[in-house]
């Protein structure tokens, strides 16, 4: 074999060995146990607390069923209770634990409803400068049935 080829193959062999070595240090032990991810992550995710109860829970167990059916027939039916009220699983499984009060600021409703050019034309949007005279949105709109109080 020509000497310049020998040098090239030696260099290639060193690169391959170095790659295998670095990879064995960098890749976590449980990687590939079930698939192209860390096997340990399954248990880590499973051990996390459940934070959200889901809108159905609020109505189904018979606590907020009137409110639930109002919401369920409103245009806000695609906005889950916990979008505005925050994660409420603890409250749903123990009614003595009160959830945080819903954010009723103008800017919170504005996250979805202030005018943005990027939003589809048909989506209900308002100009924060002129709409509602700086009053809380819930002063005029019922958040559970936004059209109308
Ligand atoms: C768009 C945001 C939004 C959604 C969605 C929403 N809420 Fe509310 N909710 C509020 C706000 C804001 C208040 C405070 C009302 C006020 O200040 O007049 C409130 C008040 C309440 C109250 C206090 C009692 C009352 O009637 O004022 C309950 C209970 C409640 N919501 C339950 C629910 C349930 C159950 C759902 C889902 C079926 C839900 N909410 C969906 C924003 C929301
Ligand atoms: C997570 C996004 C989101 C938030 C937060 C939100 N909304 Fe909405 N809102 C929607 C969607 C989605 C619709 C329905 C749009 C549709 O049907 O095309 C809607 C519809 C409306 C409408 C129009 C109803 C109609 O019949 O024309 C009003 C008014 C409204 N929301 C007020 C509010 C107020 C007041 C708040 C705050 C308490 C609020 N929204 C918070 C997403 C949101
Ligand atoms: C003083 C009462 C009042 C307040 C406060 C108020 N609104 Fe309204 N809103 C109205 C009235 C009346 C209409 C219908 C006429 C119109 O479009 O201006 C309306 C219409 C809307 C619509 C429907 C617009 C459309 O083109 O379909 C949305 C969305 C809305 N409001 C969101 C909000 C949000 C978000 C807030 C708080 C930042 C808010 N409103 C505060 C009275 C109010």
mmCIF file of C-alpha atoms and ligand atoms in Angstrom:
data_model
loop_
_atom_site.group_PDB
_atom_site.id
_atom_site.type_symbol
_atom_site.label_atom_id
_atom_site.label_comp_id
_atom_site.label_asym_id
_atom_site.label_seq_id
_atom_site.Cartn_x
_atom_site.Cartn_y
_atom_site.Cartn_z
ATOM 1 C CA UNK A 1 0.000 0.000 0.000
ATOM 2 C CA UNK A 2 1.182 3.522 -0.795
ATOM 3 C CA UNK A 3 2.468 5.405 2.312
ATOM 4 C CA UNK A 4 0.038 8.317 1.831
ATOM 5 C CA UNK A 5 -2.889 5.843 1.836
ATOM 6 C CA UNK A 6 -1.573 4.225 5.017
ATOM 7 C CA UNK A 7 -1.563 7.597 6.734
ATOM 8 C CA UNK A 8 -5.091 8.345 5.544
ATOM 9 C CA UNK A 9 -6.417 4.959 6.776
ATOM 10 C CA UNK A 10 -4.683 5.359 10.154
ATOM 11 C CA UNK A 11 -6.239 8.779 10.553
ATOM 12 C CA UNK A 12 -9.669 7.365 9.614
ATOM 13 C CA UNK A 13 -9.256 4.540 12.162
ATOM 14 C CA UNK A 14 -8.344 7.053 14.899
ATOM 15 C CA UNK A 15 -11.388 9.195 14.056
ATOM 16 C CA UNK A 16 -13.709 6.156 14.183
ATOM 17 C CA UNK A 17 -12.303 4.961 17.525
ATOM 18 C CA UNK A 18 -12.480 8.491 18.981
ATOM 19 C CA UNK A 19 -16.104 8.772 17.805
ATOM 20 C CA UNK A 20 -17.081 5.450 19.434
ATOM 21 C CA UNK A 21 -15.323 6.479 22.657
ATOM 22 C CA UNK A 22 -16.918 9.941 22.888
ATOM 23 C CA UNK A 23 -20.316 8.505 21.964
ATOM 24 C CA UNK A 24 -20.135 5.910 24.756
ATOM 25 C CA UNK A 25 -19.461 8.745 27.247
ATOM 26 C CA UNK A 26 -22.082 11.141 25.923
ATOM 27 C CA UNK A 27 -25.076 8.839 25.318
ATOM 28 C CA UNK A 28 -27.081 8.108 28.526
ATOM 29 C CA UNK A 29 -27.222 4.486 29.664
ATOM 30 C CA UNK A 30 -30.904 3.869 29.089
ATOM 31 C CA UNK A 31 -30.887 5.295 25.560
ATOM 32 C CA UNK A 32 -32.412 2.901 23.060
ATOM 33 C CA UNK A 33 -34.041 0.648 25.690
ATOM 34 C CA UNK A 34 -37.449 1.009 23.988
ATOM 35 C CA UNK A 35 -36.681 3.198 20.998
ATOM 36 C CA UNK A 36 -34.840 6.282 19.859
ATOM 37 C CA UNK A 37 -35.038 7.992 23.301
ATOM 38 C CA UNK A 38 -33.917 7.542 26.929
ATOM 39 C CA UNK A 39 -35.729 4.593 28.541
ATOM 40 C CA UNK A 40 -35.529 6.351 31.936
ATOM 41 C CA UNK A 41 -37.566 9.279 30.640
ATOM 42 C CA UNK A 42 -40.688 7.050 30.688
ATOM 43 C CA UNK A 43 -40.501 6.670 34.478
ATOM 44 C CA UNK A 44 -39.505 10.309 34.983
ATOM 45 C CA UNK A 45 -42.587 11.503 33.092
ATOM 46 C CA UNK A 46 -44.836 8.957 34.788
ATOM 47 C CA UNK A 47 -43.774 10.176 38.234
ATOM 48 C CA UNK A 48 -44.833 13.779 37.533
ATOM 49 C CA UNK A 49 -48.006 15.015 39.247
ATOM 50 C CA UNK A 50 -51.132 15.337 37.132
ATOM 51 C CA UNK A 51 -51.928 19.079 37.014
ATOM 52 C CA UNK A 52 -54.962 19.318 34.730
ATOM 53 C CA UNK A 53 -58.371 17.771 35.425
ATOM 54 C CA UNK A 54 -59.932 18.540 32.032
ATOM 55 C CA UNK A 55 -63.090 20.583 31.380
ATOM 56 C CA UNK A 56 -65.352 17.506 31.463
ATOM 57 C CA UNK A 57 -64.401 16.780 35.045
ATOM 58 C CA UNK A 58 -65.700 20.225 36.086
ATOM 59 C CA UNK A 59 -69.148 19.411 34.666
ATOM 60 C CA UNK A 60 -69.370 15.629 34.868
ATOM 61 C CA UNK A 61 -69.042 15.111 38.592
ATOM 62 C CA UNK A 62 -72.017 17.429 39.030
ATOM 63 C CA UNK A 63 -70.294 20.419 40.630
ATOM 64 C CA UNK A 64 -70.356 23.056 37.890
ATOM 65 C CA UNK A 65 -72.848 21.413 35.524
ATOM 66 C CA UNK A 66 -74.973 24.535 34.924
ATOM 67 C CA UNK A 67 -71.909 26.587 34.111
ATOM 68 C CA UNK A 68 -70.496 23.707 32.082
ATOM 69 C CA UNK A 69 -73.549 23.450 29.829
ATOM 70 C CA UNK A 70 -73.607 27.240 29.314
ATOM 71 C CA UNK A 71 -69.926 27.136 28.332
ATOM 72 C CA UNK A 72 -70.389 24.019 26.225
ATOM 73 C CA UNK A 73 -72.934 25.799 24.008
ATOM 74 C CA UNK A 74 -70.976 29.032 23.781
ATOM 75 C CA UNK A 75 -68.315 30.080 21.316
ATOM 76 C CA UNK A 76 -65.804 29.628 24.114
ATOM 77 C CA UNK A 77 -66.416 25.865 24.106
ATOM 78 C CA UNK A 78 -63.019 25.402 22.465
ATOM 79 C CA UNK A 79 -61.333 27.327 25.304
ATOM 80 C CA UNK A 80 -60.946 24.874 28.164
ATOM 81 C CA UNK A 81 -61.827 25.912 31.729
ATOM 82 C CA UNK A 82 -58.221 25.518 32.794
ATOM 83 C CA UNK A 83 -56.947 27.804 30.036
ATOM 84 C CA UNK A 84 -58.355 30.672 32.100
ATOM 85 C CA UNK A 85 -58.576 29.091 35.560
ATOM 86 C CA UNK A 86 -55.182 27.411 35.568
ATOM 87 C CA UNK A 87 -54.341 23.785 36.386
ATOM 88 C CA UNK A 88 -57.067 22.554 38.772
ATOM 89 C CA UNK A 89 -56.585 18.824 39.274
ATOM 90 C CA UNK A 90 -55.943 19.334 43.009
ATOM 91 C CA UNK A 91 -59.208 21.269 43.350
ATOM 92 C CA UNK A 92 -61.109 18.628 41.350
ATOM 93 C CA UNK A 93 -59.959 15.807 43.597
ATOM 94 C CA UNK A 94 -60.383 17.817 46.825
ATOM 95 C CA UNK A 95 -62.896 20.663 46.724
ATOM 96 C CA UNK A 96 -61.439 22.156 49.908
ATOM 97 C CA UNK A 97 -58.418 23.190 47.851
ATOM 98 C CA UNK A 98 -59.519 26.303 45.981
ATOM 99 C CA UNK A 99 -58.009 26.929 42.557
ATOM 100 C CA UNK A 100 -56.253 30.239 41.882
ATOM 101 C CA UNK A 101 -58.785 32.879 40.784
ATOM 102 C CA UNK A 102 -59.005 33.197 36.991
ATOM 103 C CA UNK A 103 -56.944 35.997 35.485
ATOM 104 C CA UNK A 104 -59.634 38.542 34.541
ATOM 105 C CA UNK A 105 -57.285 41.269 33.316
ATOM 106 C CA UNK A 106 -57.791 42.893 29.907
ATOM 107 C CA UNK A 107 -54.391 41.686 28.785
ATOM 108 C CA UNK A 108 -55.257 38.062 29.506
ATOM 109 C CA UNK A 109 -58.304 38.092 27.202
ATOM 110 C CA UNK A 110 -56.152 40.154 24.869
ATOM 111 C CA UNK A 111 -53.693 37.285 24.467
ATOM 112 C CA UNK A 112 -56.290 35.814 22.131
ATOM 113 C CA UNK A 113 -58.422 38.852 21.225
ATOM 114 C CA UNK A 114 -56.246 41.929 20.676
ATOM 115 C CA UNK A 115 -55.885 42.826 17.008
ATOM 116 C CA UNK A 116 -52.975 41.041 15.348
ATOM 117 C CA UNK A 117 -52.397 41.096 11.600
ATOM 118 C CA UNK A 118 -51.300 37.465 11.734
ATOM 119 C CA UNK A 119 -54.719 36.313 13.033
ATOM 120 C CA UNK A 120 -57.344 35.037 10.613
ATOM 121 C CA UNK A 121 -59.813 37.783 9.611
ATOM 122 C CA UNK A 122 -62.824 35.870 10.908
ATOM 123 C CA UNK A 123 -61.415 35.568 14.425
ATOM 124 C CA UNK A 124 -63.104 37.998 16.856
ATOM 125 C CA UNK A 125 -60.530 40.703 17.597
ATOM 126 C CA UNK A 126 -60.711 44.147 19.168
ATOM 127 C CA UNK A 127 -58.541 47.233 19.327
ATOM 128 C CA UNK A 128 -57.325 47.453 22.958
ATOM 129 C CA UNK A 129 -56.979 51.249 22.720
ATOM 130 C CA UNK A 130 -60.610 51.946 21.905
ATOM 131 C CA UNK A 131 -62.635 48.850 22.859
ATOM 132 C CA UNK A 132 -64.415 48.658 26.214
ATOM 133 C CA UNK A 133 -63.261 51.978 27.707
ATOM 134 C CA UNK A 134 -60.474 50.362 29.712
ATOM 135 C CA UNK A 135 -62.977 48.381 31.798
ATOM 136 C CA UNK A 136 -62.409 44.718 32.673
ATOM 137 C CA UNK A 137 -63.629 42.564 29.791
ATOM 138 C CA UNK A 138 -65.858 40.557 32.156
ATOM 139 C CA UNK A 139 -67.669 43.804 33.057
ATOM 140 C CA UNK A 140 -69.527 43.444 29.752
ATOM 141 C CA UNK A 141 -68.749 39.913 28.498
ATOM 142 C CA UNK A 142 -69.498 36.718 30.383
ATOM 143 C CA UNK A 143 -66.268 34.728 30.006
ATOM 144 C CA UNK A 144 -68.309 31.502 30.013
ATOM 145 C CA UNK A 145 -70.637 32.741 27.277
ATOM 146 C CA UNK A 146 -68.878 35.726 25.800
ATOM 147 C CA UNK A 147 -71.944 36.822 23.794
ATOM 148 C CA UNK A 148 -73.254 38.358 26.265
ATOM 149 C CA UNK A 149 -73.465 38.995 30.026
HETATM 150 C C1 LIG B 1 -62.261 32.686 28.853
HETATM 151 C C2 LIG B 1 -61.824 32.369 30.193
HETATM 152 C C3 LIG B 1 -62.662 31.425 31.040
HETATM 153 C C4 LIG B 1 -63.082 30.151 30.712
HETATM 154 C C5 LIG B 1 -62.879 29.380 29.421
HETATM 155 C C6 LIG B 1 -63.767 29.661 31.884
HETATM 156 N N1 LIG B 1 -63.782 30.595 32.869
HETATM 157 FE FE1 LIG B 1 -64.653 30.462 34.677
HETATM 158 N N2 LIG B 1 -64.246 32.404 35.083
HETATM 159 C C7 LIG B 1 -63.464 33.229 34.291
HETATM 160 C C8 LIG B 1 -63.383 34.547 34.883
HETATM 161 C C9 LIG B 1 -62.621 35.739 34.309
HETATM 162 C C10 LIG B 1 -64.139 34.495 36.083
HETATM 163 C C11 LIG B 1 -64.407 35.635 37.039
HETATM 164 C C12 LIG B 1 -65.754 36.213 36.610
HETATM 165 C C13 LIG B 1 -65.971 37.666 36.892
HETATM 166 O O1 LIG B 1 -65.060 38.352 37.351
HETATM 167 O O2 LIG B 1 -67.111 38.117 36.608
HETATM 168 C C14 LIG B 1 -64.655 33.134 36.188
HETATM 169 C C15 LIG B 1 -65.446 32.667 37.222
HETATM 170 C C16 LIG B 1 -65.729 31.315 37.432
HETATM 171 C C17 LIG B 1 -66.346 30.777 38.619
HETATM 172 C C18 LIG B 1 -66.746 31.581 39.834
HETATM 173 C C19 LIG B 1 -68.243 31.721 39.946
HETATM 174 C C20 LIG B 1 -68.840 32.602 38.927
HETATM 175 O O3 LIG B 1 -69.766 32.133 38.204
HETATM 176 O O4 LIG B 1 -68.455 33.779 38.820
HETATM 177 C C21 LIG B 1 -66.456 29.421 38.439
HETATM 178 C C22 LIG B 1 -67.023 28.386 39.400
HETATM 179 C C23 LIG B 1 -65.931 29.112 37.113
HETATM 180 N N3 LIG B 1 -65.502 30.287 36.523
HETATM 181 C C24 LIG B 1 -65.868 27.855 36.556
HETATM 182 C C25 LIG B 1 -65.532 27.598 35.233
HETATM 183 C C26 LIG B 1 -65.705 26.312 34.565
HETATM 184 C C27 LIG B 1 -66.221 25.038 35.229
HETATM 185 C C28 LIG B 1 -65.300 26.466 33.274
HETATM 186 C C29 LIG B 1 -65.337 25.450 32.142
HETATM 187 C C30 LIG B 1 -66.608 24.797 31.895
HETATM 188 C C31 LIG B 1 -64.849 27.849 33.141
HETATM 189 N N4 LIG B 1 -65.020 28.499 34.329
HETATM 190 C C32 LIG B 1 -64.344 28.389 31.969
HETATM 191 C C33 LIG B 1 -62.868 32.878 33.100
HETATM 192 C C34 LIG B 1 -63.100 31.700 32.397
HETATM 193 C C1 LIG B 2 -57.154 30.868 24.597
HETATM 194 C C2 LIG B 2 -57.720 31.903 23.777
HETATM 195 C C3 LIG B 2 -58.871 32.711 24.331
HETATM 196 C C4 LIG B 2 -58.921 33.448 25.495
HETATM 197 C C5 LIG B 2 -57.859 33.529 26.593
HETATM 198 C C6 LIG B 2 -60.166 34.148 25.476
HETATM 199 N N1 LIG B 2 -60.874 33.839 24.336
HETATM 200 FE FE1 LIG B 2 -62.604 34.679 23.706
HETATM 201 N N2 LIG B 2 -62.649 33.455 22.089
HETATM 202 C C7 LIG B 2 -61.699 32.500 21.804
HETATM 203 C C8 LIG B 2 -62.172 31.676 20.709
HETATM 204 C C9 LIG B 2 -61.422 30.503 20.106
HETATM 205 C C10 LIG B 2 -63.427 32.187 20.337
HETATM 206 C C11 LIG B 2 -64.364 31.671 19.244
HETATM 207 C C12 LIG B 2 -63.905 32.151 17.919
HETATM 208 C C13 LIG B 2 -64.739 31.545 16.821
HETATM 209 O O1 LIG B 2 -65.735 30.882 17.099
HETATM 210 O O2 LIG B 2 -64.365 31.786 15.686
HETATM 211 C C14 LIG B 2 -63.689 33.334 21.203
HETATM 212 C C15 LIG B 2 -64.801 34.153 21.105
HETATM 213 C C16 LIG B 2 -64.999 35.290 21.901
HETATM 214 C C17 LIG B 2 -65.982 36.327 21.666
HETATM 215 C C18 LIG B 2 -66.939 36.411 20.503
HETATM 216 C C19 LIG B 2 -68.217 35.713 20.771
HETATM 217 C C20 LIG B 2 -69.164 35.852 19.604
HETATM 218 O O3 LIG B 2 -70.203 35.184 19.680
HETATM 219 O O4 LIG B 2 -68.867 36.588 18.650
HETATM 220 C C21 LIG B 2 -65.868 37.234 22.694
HETATM 221 C C22 LIG B 2 -66.706 38.488 22.906
HETATM 222 C C23 LIG B 2 -64.808 36.764 23.575
HETATM 223 N N3 LIG B 2 -64.299 35.588 23.046
HETATM 224 C C24 LIG B 2 -64.435 37.394 24.737
HETATM 225 C C25 LIG B 2 -63.423 36.943 25.585
HETATM 226 C C26 LIG B 2 -63.129 37.495 26.896
HETATM 227 C C27 LIG B 2 -63.916 38.619 27.547
HETATM 228 C C28 LIG B 2 -62.064 36.817 27.383
HETATM 229 C C29 LIG B 2 -61.373 36.950 28.738
HETATM 230 C C30 LIG B 2 -62.229 36.688 29.901
HETATM 231 C C31 LIG B 2 -61.663 35.850 26.378
HETATM 232 N N4 LIG B 2 -62.529 35.941 25.307
HETATM 233 C C32 LIG B 2 -60.575 35.014 26.481
HETATM 234 C C33 LIG B 2 -60.475 32.342 22.434
HETATM 235 C C34 LIG B 2 -60.115 32.947 23.626
HETATM 236 C C1 LIG B 3 -68.112 48.456 28.014
HETATM 237 C C2 LIG B 3 -68.457 47.109 27.656
HETATM 238 C C3 LIG B 3 -67.354 46.258 27.029
HETATM 239 C C4 LIG B 3 -66.124 45.953 27.549
HETATM 240 C C5 LIG B 3 -65.501 46.431 28.849
HETATM 241 C C6 LIG B 3 -65.495 45.052 26.604
HETATM 242 N N1 LIG B 3 -66.344 44.820 25.552
HETATM 243 FE FE1 LIG B 3 -66.002 43.600 23.981
HETATM 244 N N2 LIG B 3 -67.760 44.164 23.096
HETATM 245 C C7 LIG B 3 -68.675 45.040 23.660
HETATM 246 C C8 LIG B 3 -69.734 45.289 22.682
HETATM 247 C C9 LIG B 3 -70.932 46.189 22.890
HETATM 248 C C10 LIG B 3 -69.414 44.525 21.524
HETATM 249 C C11 LIG B 3 -70.205 44.449 20.207
HETATM 250 C C12 LIG B 3 -70.004 45.659 19.381
HETATM 251 C C13 LIG B 3 -68.599 45.807 18.922
HETATM 252 O O1 LIG B 3 -68.106 44.946 18.194
HETATM 253 O O2 LIG B 3 -67.959 46.805 19.324
HETATM 254 C C14 LIG B 3 -68.168 43.820 21.822
HETATM 255 C C15 LIG B 3 -67.536 42.964 20.945
HETATM 256 C C16 LIG B 3 -66.402 42.203 21.281
HETATM 257 C C17 LIG B 3 -65.810 41.173 20.462
HETATM 258 C C18 LIG B 3 -66.341 40.704 19.139
HETATM 259 C C19 LIG B 3 -65.718 41.523 18.035
HETATM 260 C C20 LIG B 3 -66.057 40.956 16.681
HETATM 261 O O3 LIG B 3 -65.652 41.623 15.716
HETATM 262 O O4 LIG B 3 -66.663 39.879 16.580
HETATM 263 C C21 LIG B 3 -64.720 40.704 21.114
HETATM 264 C C22 LIG B 3 -63.754 39.615 20.662
HETATM 265 C C23 LIG B 3 -64.611 41.427 22.348
HETATM 266 N N3 LIG B 3 -65.650 42.343 22.430
HETATM 267 C C24 LIG B 3 -63.610 41.211 23.266
HETATM 268 C C25 LIG B 3 -63.412 42.035 24.369
HETATM 269 C C26 LIG B 3 -62.217 41.987 25.182
HETATM 270 C C27 LIG B 3 -61.040 41.046 24.961
HETATM 271 C C28 LIG B 3 -62.378 42.929 26.165
HETATM 272 C C29 LIG B 3 -61.373 43.329 27.225
HETATM 273 C C30 LIG B 3 -60.066 43.747 26.719
HETATM 274 C C31 LIG B 3 -63.689 43.555 25.968
HETATM 275 N N4 LIG B 3 -64.262 42.987 24.867
HETATM 276 C C32 LIG B 3 -64.213 44.536 26.771
HETATM 277 C C33 LIG B 3 -68.590 45.565 24.934
HETATM 278 C C34 LIG B 3 -67.495 45.538 25.757
#
